[in-house]
Short mmCIF file of C-alpha atoms and ligand atoms in Angstrom, two decimals:
data_model
loop_
_atom_site.label_atom_id
_atom_site.label_comp_id
_atom_site.label_asym_id
_atom_site.label_seq_id
_atom_site.Cartn_x
_atom_site.Cartn_y
_atom_site.Cartn_z
CA MET A 28 -253.91 0.02 -185.76
CA THR A 29 -253.85 -2.71 -188.38
CA VAL A 30 -254.54 -6.15 -187.07
CA PRO A 31 -251.83 -8.56 -188.25
CA ALA A 32 -252.54 -11.46 -190.56
CA THR A 33 -252.25 -13.90 -187.66
CA ALA A 34 -255.54 -12.58 -186.36
CA SER A 35 -257.11 -16.02 -186.68
CA ALA A 36 -256.27 -16.55 -183.00
CA ALA A 37 -258.79 -13.85 -182.08
CA GLY A 38 -262.23 -14.73 -180.81
CA ALA A 39 -265.51 -13.96 -182.59
CA ASP A 40 -265.53 -10.51 -181.02
CA GLY A 41 -262.01 -9.84 -182.32
CA SER A 42 -260.52 -10.03 -178.83
CA TYR A 43 -257.37 -11.99 -178.06
CA TYR A 44 -258.32 -12.27 -174.41
CA GLN A 45 -259.82 -15.54 -173.35
CA ALA A 46 -261.88 -15.23 -170.21
CA HIS A 47 -260.99 -17.78 -167.56
CA GLN A 48 -263.43 -20.66 -167.28
CA LYS A 49 -263.67 -22.11 -163.80
CA ILE A 50 -262.79 -25.81 -163.75
CA TYR A 51 -264.76 -28.21 -161.60
CA PRO A 52 -262.69 -31.40 -161.53
CA ARG A 53 -264.74 -34.52 -160.92
CA GLU A 54 -263.58 -36.69 -158.02
CA VAL A 55 -261.81 -39.81 -159.14
CA GLN A 56 -260.76 -43.07 -157.55
CA GLY A 57 -258.14 -45.53 -158.61
CA ARG A 58 -254.55 -46.60 -158.15
CA PHE A 59 -253.01 -43.28 -159.25
CA ALA A 60 -255.45 -41.26 -157.14
CA ARG A 61 -254.37 -43.39 -154.16
CA SER A 62 -250.70 -42.72 -154.94
CA ARG A 63 -251.37 -39.00 -155.15
CA THR A 64 -253.26 -39.06 -151.85
CA LEU A 65 -250.36 -40.90 -150.24
CA ALA A 66 -247.91 -38.34 -151.64
CA VAL A 67 -250.05 -35.50 -150.24
CA TRP A 68 -250.14 -37.08 -146.77
CA VAL A 69 -246.44 -37.80 -146.71
CA LEU A 70 -245.30 -34.42 -148.09
CA LEU A 71 -247.67 -32.27 -146.08
CA GLY A 72 -247.07 -34.43 -143.00
CA VAL A 73 -243.36 -33.72 -143.34
CA TYR A 74 -243.97 -30.02 -144.00
CA TYR A 75 -246.30 -29.39 -141.05
CA LEU A 76 -244.58 -31.64 -138.50
CA LEU A 77 -240.90 -31.21 -139.27
CA PRO A 78 -240.45 -27.84 -137.50
CA TRP A 79 -241.82 -29.43 -134.29
CA LEU A 80 -239.17 -32.15 -134.26
CA ASP A 81 -236.28 -31.61 -131.82
CA LEU A 82 -232.77 -33.03 -131.87
CA HIS A 83 -230.01 -32.48 -129.30
CA GLY A 84 -232.21 -29.95 -127.49
CA ARG A 85 -232.82 -27.75 -130.53
CA GLN A 86 -235.16 -27.66 -133.52
CA ALA A 87 -234.03 -30.47 -135.86
CA VAL A 88 -234.53 -28.50 -139.07
CA LEU A 89 -234.08 -24.76 -138.77
CA PHE A 90 -232.74 -22.21 -141.24
CA ASP A 91 -231.73 -19.65 -138.67
CA LEU A 92 -231.10 -16.53 -140.73
CA ARG A 93 -230.54 -14.31 -137.72
CA GLU A 94 -227.74 -16.52 -136.40
CA ARG A 95 -226.64 -17.39 -139.93
CA LYS A 96 -226.73 -21.11 -139.13
CA PHE A 97 -228.70 -23.83 -140.87
CA TYR A 98 -229.58 -26.94 -138.91
CA VAL A 99 -230.55 -30.01 -140.90
CA PHE A 100 -230.83 -32.79 -138.34
CA ALA A 101 -227.26 -33.56 -137.18
CA LEU A 102 -225.75 -31.18 -139.74
CA VAL A 103 -224.97 -27.61 -138.79
CA MET A 104 -224.27 -25.43 -141.84
CA TRP A 105 -222.43 -22.15 -141.63
CA PRO A 106 -222.11 -19.32 -144.13
CA GLN A 107 -218.83 -21.01 -145.17
CA ASP A 108 -220.84 -24.13 -146.05
CA PHE A 109 -223.18 -22.40 -148.46
CA ILE A 110 -221.41 -24.22 -151.26
CA PHE A 111 -223.31 -27.30 -150.05
CA LEU A 112 -226.63 -25.54 -150.48
CA THR A 113 -225.65 -24.47 -153.99
CA TRP A 114 -224.59 -28.04 -154.63
CA LEU A 115 -227.98 -29.25 -153.35
CA LEU A 116 -229.81 -26.89 -155.70
CA VAL A 117 -227.78 -28.16 -158.65
CA LEU A 118 -228.58 -31.73 -157.59
CA ALA A 119 -232.28 -30.88 -157.36
CA ALA A 120 -232.26 -29.34 -160.86
CA LEU A 121 -230.42 -32.32 -162.32
CA SER A 122 -232.78 -34.77 -160.61
CA LEU A 123 -235.64 -32.91 -162.25
CA PHE A 124 -233.96 -33.29 -165.65
CA PHE A 125 -233.21 -36.96 -165.05
CA PHE A 126 -236.66 -37.98 -163.85
CA THR A 127 -238.38 -35.87 -166.51
CA ALA A 128 -236.35 -37.54 -169.28
CA LEU A 129 -237.16 -40.92 -167.77
CA ALA A 130 -240.78 -40.66 -166.74
CA GLY A 131 -242.17 -37.26 -167.74
CA ARG A 132 -243.72 -34.83 -165.28
CA LEU A 133 -243.49 -36.93 -162.11
CA TRP A 134 -242.63 -33.81 -160.12
CA CYS A 135 -245.75 -31.96 -161.28
CA ALA A 136 -248.03 -34.90 -160.59
CA TYR A 137 -246.88 -35.93 -157.14
CA ALA A 138 -244.51 -33.52 -155.48
CA CYS A 139 -245.03 -29.95 -156.72
CA PRO A 140 -246.35 -27.77 -153.86
CA GLN A 141 -248.88 -26.26 -156.26
CA THR A 142 -250.36 -29.70 -157.01
CA VAL A 143 -250.21 -30.87 -153.42
CA TRP A 144 -251.94 -27.84 -151.88
CA THR A 145 -254.45 -27.61 -154.72
CA GLU A 146 -255.39 -31.20 -153.95
CA VAL A 147 -256.05 -30.32 -150.29
CA PHE A 148 -258.00 -27.18 -151.16
CA LEU A 149 -260.09 -29.29 -153.54
CA TRP A 150 -260.83 -31.79 -150.77
CA ILE A 151 -262.05 -28.94 -148.60
CA GLU A 152 -264.17 -27.69 -151.50
CA ARG A 153 -265.71 -31.13 -151.91
CA ILE A 154 -266.40 -31.48 -148.19
CA THR A 155 -268.12 -28.10 -147.98
CA GLU A 156 -269.73 -27.71 -151.41
CA GLY A 157 -270.23 -31.30 -152.56
CA THR A 158 -269.53 -33.19 -155.77
CA ARG A 159 -268.71 -31.67 -159.14
CA GLN A 160 -272.40 -31.42 -160.13
CA ALA A 161 -273.32 -29.96 -156.75
CA ARG A 162 -270.57 -27.34 -157.03
CA ILE A 163 -271.62 -26.31 -160.54
CA LYS A 164 -275.24 -26.04 -159.34
CA LEU A 165 -274.26 -24.10 -156.23
CA ASP A 166 -272.23 -21.55 -158.22
CA ALA A 167 -275.11 -21.04 -160.66
CA ALA A 168 -277.71 -20.72 -157.89
CA PRO A 169 -278.68 -17.32 -156.44
CA TRP A 170 -277.37 -16.42 -153.00
CA SER A 171 -279.28 -18.07 -150.18
CA PRO A 172 -278.52 -18.85 -146.50
CA ALA A 173 -277.53 -22.41 -147.49
CA LYS A 174 -275.18 -21.21 -150.21
CA LEU A 175 -273.71 -18.60 -147.87
CA ALA A 176 -273.13 -21.23 -145.18
CA ARG A 177 -271.35 -23.56 -147.60
CA LYS A 178 -269.20 -20.83 -149.11
CA ALA A 179 -268.37 -19.34 -145.71
CA SER A 180 -267.36 -22.69 -144.23
CA LYS A 181 -265.12 -23.31 -147.25
CA GLN A 182 -263.49 -19.91 -146.87
CA LEU A 183 -262.99 -20.43 -143.16
CA LEU A 184 -261.23 -23.75 -143.69
CA TRP A 185 -259.19 -22.39 -146.61
CA ILE A 186 -258.04 -19.34 -144.67
CA GLY A 187 -257.27 -21.42 -141.57
CA LEU A 188 -255.16 -23.85 -143.58
CA ALA A 189 -253.42 -21.05 -145.48
CA LEU A 190 -252.49 -19.25 -142.25
CA TRP A 191 -251.26 -22.45 -140.66
CA THR A 192 -249.18 -23.04 -143.81
CA GLY A 193 -247.71 -19.55 -143.57
CA PHE A 194 -247.00 -19.99 -139.86
CA THR A 195 -245.25 -23.32 -140.51
CA PHE A 196 -243.19 -21.69 -143.26
CA VAL A 197 -241.95 -19.02 -140.84
CA GLY A 198 -241.28 -21.82 -138.32
CA PHE A 199 -238.55 -23.15 -140.60
CA PHE A 200 -236.67 -19.85 -140.25
CA SER A 201 -237.48 -18.78 -136.72
CA PRO A 202 -237.70 -21.35 -133.85
CA ILE A 203 -241.31 -22.51 -133.93
CA ARG A 204 -241.98 -22.87 -130.19
CA PRO A 205 -241.04 -19.29 -129.24
CA LEU A 206 -242.85 -18.26 -132.42
CA THR A 207 -246.03 -19.93 -131.17
CA THR A 208 -245.67 -18.16 -127.83
CA SER A 209 -245.25 -14.80 -129.59
CA LEU A 210 -248.24 -15.53 -131.82
CA LEU A 211 -250.46 -16.39 -128.88
CA ALA A 212 -249.23 -13.35 -126.95
CA GLY A 213 -249.78 -11.12 -130.00
CA THR A 214 -246.14 -10.04 -130.02
CA LEU A 215 -245.06 -11.45 -133.37
CA GLY A 216 -242.33 -9.36 -135.00
CA PRO A 217 -243.03 -7.35 -138.18
CA TRP A 218 -241.01 -9.64 -140.48
CA GLU A 219 -242.49 -12.78 -139.04
CA SER A 220 -246.00 -11.33 -139.42
CA PHE A 221 -245.25 -10.25 -142.98
CA TRP A 222 -243.97 -13.68 -144.09
CA LEU A 223 -246.76 -15.52 -142.31
CA LEU A 224 -249.38 -13.44 -144.12
CA PHE A 225 -247.50 -13.40 -147.42
CA TYR A 226 -246.97 -17.15 -147.59
CA GLY A 227 -250.48 -17.78 -146.29
CA PHE A 228 -251.96 -15.46 -148.88
CA ALA A 229 -249.88 -17.06 -151.67
CA THR A 230 -251.13 -20.51 -150.64
CA TYR A 231 -254.73 -19.31 -150.48
CA GLY A 232 -254.57 -17.58 -153.85
CA ASN A 233 -252.59 -20.23 -155.72
CA ALA A 234 -254.33 -23.33 -154.38
CA GLY A 235 -257.80 -21.85 -153.94
CA TYR A 236 -258.22 -19.71 -157.04
CA LEU A 237 -255.37 -19.74 -159.53
CA ARG A 238 -254.89 -23.52 -159.50
CA GLU A 239 -254.24 -24.78 -163.06
CA GLN A 240 -253.45 -21.22 -164.20
CA VAL A 241 -250.20 -21.37 -162.20
CA CYS A 242 -249.20 -24.48 -164.19
CA LYS A 243 -250.38 -23.04 -167.51
CA TYR A 244 -249.14 -19.47 -167.35
CA MET A 245 -246.76 -18.98 -164.44
CA CYS A 246 -244.64 -22.09 -164.08
CA PRO A 247 -241.44 -21.93 -166.17
CA TYR A 248 -240.91 -25.67 -165.88
CA ALA A 249 -244.12 -26.31 -167.84
CA ARG A 250 -242.58 -24.33 -170.70
CA PHE A 251 -239.22 -26.02 -170.98
CA GLN A 252 -239.95 -29.56 -169.81
CA SER A 253 -240.86 -30.59 -173.36
CA ALA A 254 -237.20 -29.96 -174.31
CA MET A 255 -236.31 -32.90 -172.05
CA PHE A 256 -238.86 -35.22 -173.63
CA ASP A 257 -238.08 -37.60 -176.45
CA GLN A 258 -239.87 -40.50 -178.11
CA ASP A 259 -238.91 -42.83 -175.25
CA THR A 260 -240.09 -40.62 -172.37
CA LEU A 261 -242.95 -42.04 -170.35
CA VAL A 262 -246.00 -39.86 -170.97
CA ILE A 263 -249.73 -40.17 -170.36
CA THR A 264 -251.37 -40.76 -173.70
CA TYR A 265 -254.66 -41.67 -175.20
CA ASP A 266 -254.32 -44.62 -177.56
CA SER A 267 -256.14 -43.12 -180.54
CA GLU A 268 -255.49 -46.20 -182.67
CA ARG A 269 -257.53 -48.23 -180.22
CA GLY A 270 -260.02 -45.56 -179.19
CA GLU A 271 -261.05 -44.00 -182.51
CA PRO A 272 -263.55 -43.54 -183.97
CA ARG A 273 -265.15 -42.76 -180.65
CA GLY A 274 -268.86 -42.94 -179.99
CA ALA A 275 -271.57 -43.76 -177.45
CA ARG A 276 -273.03 -47.27 -177.38
CA ARG A 277 -275.14 -49.56 -175.24
CA ARG A 278 -273.51 -51.18 -172.24
CA GLY A 279 -272.31 -54.69 -173.09
CA THR A 280 -271.64 -53.91 -176.76
CA PRO A 281 -268.54 -55.94 -177.72
CA THR A 282 -265.43 -53.98 -178.58
CA ARG A 283 -265.11 -52.65 -182.15
CA THR A 284 -268.78 -53.28 -182.93
CA GLY A 285 -270.01 -51.19 -185.88
CA GLY A 286 -266.49 -49.96 -186.63
CA LEU A 287 -266.35 -47.97 -183.38
CA GLY A 288 -263.15 -47.77 -181.36
CA ASP A 289 -263.05 -48.36 -177.60
CA CYS A 290 -263.67 -44.75 -176.57
CA ILE A 291 -267.33 -44.44 -175.63
CA ASP A 292 -267.03 -40.64 -175.59
CA CYS A 293 -268.23 -40.39 -171.99
CA THR A 294 -265.89 -37.37 -171.41
CA TRP A 295 -264.97 -38.59 -167.93
CA CYS A 296 -261.29 -38.15 -168.76
CA VAL A 297 -262.02 -34.48 -169.46
CA GLN A 298 -264.22 -33.99 -166.40
CA VAL A 299 -261.58 -35.26 -163.97
CA CYS A 300 -258.76 -33.26 -165.53
CA PRO A 301 -257.57 -30.55 -163.11
CA THR A 302 -256.24 -28.46 -166.00
CA GLY A 303 -259.39 -28.85 -168.07
CA ILE A 304 -257.82 -30.40 -171.18
CA ASP A 305 -258.93 -33.29 -173.35
CA ILE A 306 -256.09 -35.81 -173.43
CA ARG A 307 -257.64 -37.33 -176.57
CA GLN A 308 -256.34 -34.37 -178.53
CA GLY A 309 -252.77 -35.52 -177.95
CA LEU A 310 -249.92 -34.49 -175.68
CA GLN A 311 -250.37 -30.93 -174.43
CA TYR A 312 -248.08 -28.78 -172.32
CA GLU A 313 -250.97 -28.10 -169.90
CA CYS A 314 -251.01 -31.79 -168.91
CA ILE A 315 -249.37 -32.19 -165.50
CA SER A 316 -249.35 -36.00 -165.77
CA CYS A 317 -251.56 -36.41 -162.73
CA ALA A 318 -253.00 -39.63 -164.23
CA ALA A 319 -256.54 -38.79 -163.11
CA CYS A 320 -257.70 -39.46 -166.68
CA ILE A 321 -256.13 -42.94 -166.53
CA ASP A 322 -258.06 -43.80 -163.38
CA ALA A 323 -261.27 -42.38 -164.85
CA CYS A 324 -260.95 -44.20 -168.16
CA ASP A 325 -259.91 -47.48 -166.51
CA ALA A 326 -263.09 -47.31 -164.41
CA ILE A 327 -265.14 -46.78 -167.58
CA MET A 328 -263.35 -49.63 -169.37
CA ASP A 329 -264.13 -51.91 -166.40
CA ARG A 330 -267.77 -50.87 -166.59
CA VAL A 331 -268.15 -51.55 -170.30
CA GLY A 332 -266.01 -54.68 -170.13
CA TYR A 333 -263.15 -53.49 -172.32
CA PRO A 334 -259.49 -53.91 -171.42
CA ARG A 335 -257.97 -51.15 -169.30
CA GLY A 336 -255.30 -48.85 -170.66
CA LEU A 337 -257.05 -46.83 -173.36
CA ILE A 338 -255.37 -43.91 -171.62
CA ARG A 339 -252.11 -45.05 -170.07
CA TYR A 340 -248.48 -44.35 -169.30
CA THR A 341 -246.59 -45.19 -172.46
CA THR A 342 -244.03 -43.80 -174.88
CA GLN A 343 -244.40 -42.42 -178.37
CA HIS A 344 -242.22 -45.26 -179.65
CA ALA A 345 -244.52 -47.84 -178.03
CA LEU A 346 -247.53 -46.18 -179.64
CA ASP A 347 -245.74 -46.36 -182.99
CA HIS A 348 -245.13 -50.09 -182.37
CA ARG A 349 -241.42 -49.53 -182.01
CA ALA A 350 -239.10 -50.65 -179.25
CA THR A 351 -238.80 -48.34 -176.24
CA HIS A 352 -235.33 -47.74 -174.88
CA VAL A 353 -235.22 -46.83 -171.24
CA LEU A 354 -231.43 -46.53 -171.18
CA ARG A 355 -230.63 -43.98 -173.85
CA PRO A 356 -227.80 -41.44 -174.13
CA ARG A 357 -229.77 -38.53 -172.61
CA VAL A 358 -230.85 -40.57 -169.58
CA MET A 359 -227.38 -42.04 -169.13
CA VAL A 360 -225.71 -38.61 -169.32
CA TYR A 361 -228.15 -37.09 -166.79
CA GLY A 362 -227.89 -40.21 -164.60
CA THR A 363 -224.07 -40.29 -164.65
CA ILE A 364 -223.71 -36.59 -163.84
CA LEU A 365 -226.33 -36.93 -161.11
CA ALA A 366 -224.63 -39.97 -159.56
CA LEU A 367 -221.21 -38.27 -159.65
CA LEU A 368 -222.50 -35.05 -158.15
CA ALA A 369 -224.52 -36.88 -155.48
CA GLY A 370 -221.50 -39.05 -154.59
CA GLY A 371 -219.24 -35.99 -154.47
CA PHE A 372 -221.77 -34.17 -152.31
CA LEU A 373 -221.99 -37.00 -149.76
CA LEU A 374 -218.21 -37.41 -149.70
CA ALA A 375 -217.60 -33.69 -149.25
CA LEU A 376 -220.21 -33.62 -146.49
CA ALA A 377 -218.62 -36.57 -144.71
CA LEU A 378 -215.15 -35.02 -144.99
CA ARG A 379 -216.32 -31.56 -143.93
CA PRO A 380 -214.02 -30.48 -141.08
CA PRO A 381 -215.93 -30.13 -137.80
CA VAL A 382 -213.79 -27.16 -136.82
CA ALA A 383 -212.70 -24.05 -138.71
CA LEU A 384 -210.07 -21.50 -137.87
CA ASP A 385 -209.69 -17.90 -138.86
CA VAL A 386 -206.76 -15.67 -137.86
CA ILE A 387 -206.84 -11.89 -138.11
CA ARG A 388 -203.73 -9.80 -137.41
CA ASP A 389 -204.14 -6.78 -135.17
CA ARG A 390 -204.29 -3.96 -137.65
CA ASN A 391 -203.52 -1.24 -135.10
CA SER A 392 -199.86 -2.20 -134.70
CA LEU A 393 -197.47 -3.78 -137.19
CA TYR A 394 -195.22 -5.32 -134.52
CA ARG A 395 -193.62 -4.50 -131.19
CA ILE A 396 -190.01 -4.96 -130.06
CA LEU A 397 -189.93 -6.09 -126.44
CA ASP A 398 -187.23 -5.11 -123.89
CA ASP A 399 -185.48 -8.45 -124.38
CA GLY A 400 -185.34 -7.86 -128.14
CA ARG A 401 -188.13 -10.27 -129.06
CA VAL A 402 -190.62 -9.33 -131.78
CA GLU A 403 -194.28 -9.48 -130.84
CA ASN A 404 -197.36 -9.62 -133.11
CA VAL A 405 -200.96 -9.67 -131.89
CA TYR A 406 -203.68 -11.79 -133.52
CA THR A 407 -207.33 -12.54 -133.00
CA VAL A 408 -207.85 -16.25 -133.51
CA LYS A 409 -211.46 -17.32 -134.17
CA ILE A 410 -212.32 -20.96 -133.56
CA LEU A 411 -215.57 -22.17 -135.07
CA ASN A 412 -216.91 -25.40 -133.60
CA LYS A 413 -219.20 -26.92 -136.23
CA SER A 414 -219.74 -30.16 -134.32
CA GLU A 415 -222.64 -31.05 -132.06
CA LEU A 416 -220.36 -31.27 -128.97
CA ASN A 417 -218.96 -28.54 -126.73
CA ARG A 418 -215.19 -28.92 -127.09
CA HIS A 419 -211.87 -27.93 -125.55
CA PHE A 420 -209.28 -26.93 -128.12
CA ALA A 421 -205.50 -26.65 -127.84
CA LEU A 422 -203.91 -23.85 -129.86
CA VAL A 423 -200.30 -23.98 -131.06
CA VAL A 424 -198.23 -21.88 -133.42
CA SER A 425 -195.22 -22.97 -135.47
CA GLY A 426 -192.91 -21.91 -138.31
CA ALA A 427 -190.31 -19.10 -138.61
CA GLY A 428 -188.04 -20.26 -135.77
CA ASN A 429 -188.67 -20.29 -132.04
CA LEU A 430 -192.15 -18.91 -131.41
CA THR A 431 -193.97 -18.59 -128.13
CA LEU A 432 -197.60 -17.92 -127.47
CA ASP A 433 -199.10 -15.69 -124.85
CA PRO A 434 -201.20 -17.07 -123.25
CA ALA A 435 -199.10 -20.21 -123.49
CA GLU A 436 -200.96 -23.37 -124.60
CA PRO A 437 -204.39 -21.81 -124.20
CA ASP A 438 -207.30 -24.14 -123.54
CA VAL A 439 -210.17 -22.71 -125.53
CA VAL A 440 -213.67 -23.94 -124.75
CA VAL A 441 -216.05 -23.56 -127.69
CA GLY A 442 -219.72 -24.49 -127.46
CA SER A 443 -221.41 -26.48 -130.20
CA GLY A 444 -222.12 -24.27 -133.17
CA GLU A 445 -220.30 -21.32 -131.64
CA VAL A 446 -217.41 -19.07 -132.63
CA MET A 447 -214.88 -18.23 -129.94
CA PRO A 448 -212.46 -15.34 -130.58
CA VAL A 449 -209.17 -15.44 -128.64
CA VAL A 450 -206.57 -12.67 -128.65
CA VAL A 451 -203.03 -14.12 -128.60
CA ARG A 452 -199.52 -12.63 -128.75
CA VAL A 453 -196.91 -14.42 -130.77
CA ARG A 454 -193.27 -13.69 -129.86
CA ARG A 455 -190.22 -14.55 -131.88
CA ASP A 456 -186.77 -14.82 -130.30
CA ALA A 457 -184.38 -11.96 -130.91
CA TYR A 458 -181.74 -14.16 -132.54
CA GLN A 459 -184.11 -15.30 -135.25
CA PRO A 460 -183.38 -14.10 -138.80
CA ALA A 461 -184.79 -10.64 -139.44
CA GLY A 462 -187.78 -9.83 -141.63
CA SER A 463 -191.40 -10.97 -141.90
CA ALA A 464 -192.33 -14.65 -142.19
CA THR A 465 -195.31 -16.96 -142.53
CA ILE A 466 -196.40 -18.76 -139.38
CA HIS A 467 -198.95 -21.53 -138.89
CA PHE A 468 -201.71 -21.66 -136.29
CA ARG A 469 -203.29 -24.99 -135.47
CA VAL A 470 -206.19 -25.94 -133.20
CA THR A 471 -206.84 -29.50 -132.13
CA ALA A 472 -209.73 -30.83 -130.08
CA ARG A 473 -208.40 -32.27 -126.81
CA ASP A 474 -210.86 -35.19 -126.99
CA ASP A 475 -210.14 -36.11 -130.63
CA ALA A 476 -206.83 -35.40 -132.36
CA GLY A 477 -208.55 -35.92 -135.72
CA VAL A 478 -210.62 -32.75 -135.16
CA SER A 479 -208.22 -30.01 -136.10
CA ALA A 480 -207.77 -27.05 -138.40
CA SER A 481 -204.92 -24.77 -139.34
CA HIS A 482 -204.48 -21.30 -140.71
CA ASP A 483 -201.45 -19.37 -141.97
CA ALA A 484 -200.70 -15.77 -141.03
CA ARG A 485 -197.88 -13.27 -141.52
CA LEU A 486 -195.57 -12.42 -138.64
CA LEU A 487 -194.21 -8.94 -139.22
CA ALA A 488 -190.71 -7.98 -138.07
CA PRO A 489 -188.12 -5.30 -138.89
CA ALA A 490 -186.07 -6.04 -141.98
CA GLY A 491 -182.78 -6.11 -140.09
S1 SF4 B 521 -262.81 -41.71 -170.28
FE1 SF4 B 521 -262.06 -43.14 -171.82
S2 SF4 B 521 -263.90 -43.79 -172.81
FE2 SF4 B 521 -264.45 -41.96 -171.72
S3 SF4 B 521 -264.13 -40.31 -173.18
FE3 SF4 B 521 -262.25 -40.54 -172.08
S4 SF4 B 521 -261.03 -41.90 -173.33
FE4 SF4 B 521 -263.12 -42.10 -174.02
S1 SF4 B 522 -254.73 -34.86 -169.21
FE1 SF4 B 522 -254.86 -36.48 -167.70
S2 SF4 B 522 -252.84 -36.58 -166.80
FE2 SF4 B 522 -252.97 -34.66 -167.93
S3 SF4 B 522 -253.56 -33.19 -166.39
FE3 SF4 B 522 -255.43 -33.89 -167.37
S4 SF4 B 522 -256.11 -35.60 -166.09
FE4 SF4 B 522 -254.01 -35.19 -165.53
#
C-alpha cells in the first residue's frame, strides 16, 4: 500500500501509533489547587452521602426504576413528568454552553467526574507511592518486597474506593439501606451486582489508568468546546510576550536581564500538568483548564521575585492589548435562553398538579340499558396522588344531562405517591337525548379544594 503524502505525521519507524507515556503529575499548592480540593470534597461528599439522607420516611433522592418513580427531595416525579427530566438535561447542556463561552472549561477543571475521581486516585497514589520523583523511581525499580507493598496498598485502596463508588451509584436507583443488608447477606440481585461491578470497574479504569486519555481521546466535549470559545473567553494562557525568550538564570537576577523574558524554563508548569502538555506552546485542546500550571508558575515567580501571572486566566483580546467584552452577543443569547428556560422550568414545577386522573372505559361492553331505561357505562378511574400526603378524594361526574355515579360520591383514599384504580358505573336518565356524549370526571382532595384534576371520557348510548 502506498503511504500518502501526509506521512510526515509518522514516527521515525514509520508508525502512526504513538505509545502512551505515563504521566506523573507533580503535586502543587496554591489558590486554584485549594479550590479544586474544595470542589472534590463538596462533590464527592454529596455523591457518597446523598443516598443515605432520608426525608418523610423515605430515601430523599432515589431514582426508583422498578416503581417508576423518581424522588428528588420533596419532589416525586412520575413517568408523566419525564418532560421535566428532559428539560433538566437541556438546561444542563445550555449551562455548559453558557459557562464555557464565559469562562472556558470550568466544568472540566472543577466538576467533571473524570477530573474529580482522578484527583482522588492521585491522592491515594501519592499517599502510597510518594512524590512525583519517588513514583518515577519506584516504577523504574525492579520488583522488591517494598515495591510490592506500596503497589498492593495502592491497589487495595483504589479497588475499595471504586467498589464503594459503584455501590453508591446503585444506591441512587435501589434503596440503599436494604441494598446494604443484601450486600452484607450476600444476596445482592444480578442487576445490582452487575451495575456495582460495572460502575466500580469504570471508575477504577478511568481514574486509575486512563486518566488524561479520557479527556484527550474519549470525551466529546473536549472536541467541540473550542467552537464555543471566542477572543473574549477566559482561558488559561502563558504570556509569551512577557515570558520569552525563556532561559535559566541565577536566583535574584532582576527581570529582563540580558534580554531574557520572565520564564526561567524550570518546566514546573509542564510537570504539574495532569494532561502532560506544555502550556507555553499556546492553547491546546488537551488543556482541561485545571489551573495547576498557574499555581506552579506563581510559586516560581514568588521565588525569583517576579510578579505573578506569567501563566494566568485571561482572554486573547487582553493578550493582544485590546478591550475584553464580557457581555457579548453569544453570552447574552446563551444567558437569555438559559434564564428563560430555567424560569419556565421552575414555574412549570411549581404549577405541576399534585394529582392526576386517568379514565379508561370498560372495553368489554359498549353500554347497558337498565330495567328502568337508564343507560349505564362502566369506567376504571385511576387517581394518582403525586403529593407527599395521603389524601381523601371526592369523585364527581358531569356533562350530558342528569348523570349518577355508582358508587355515589365515592371517597377514595390514595396514599402518597400511589395510584388508586376505582371501578365506577355512570348512569344517564332515560329521558336524556339519545346518542353518545362527552362527560367530565373530576377528583378533588377533601382537605384542599385547590388539589383537583379532571378527565373527559365518552359515554356511549344507543342512537335513538
Ligand atoms: S513554571 Fe513559569 S517559569 Fe517555569 S517554565 Fe513554566 S512558565 Fe516558565
Ligand atoms: S496546561 Fe495548565 S491548565 Fe491546562 S491542563 Fe495543563 S496544568 Fe491544567
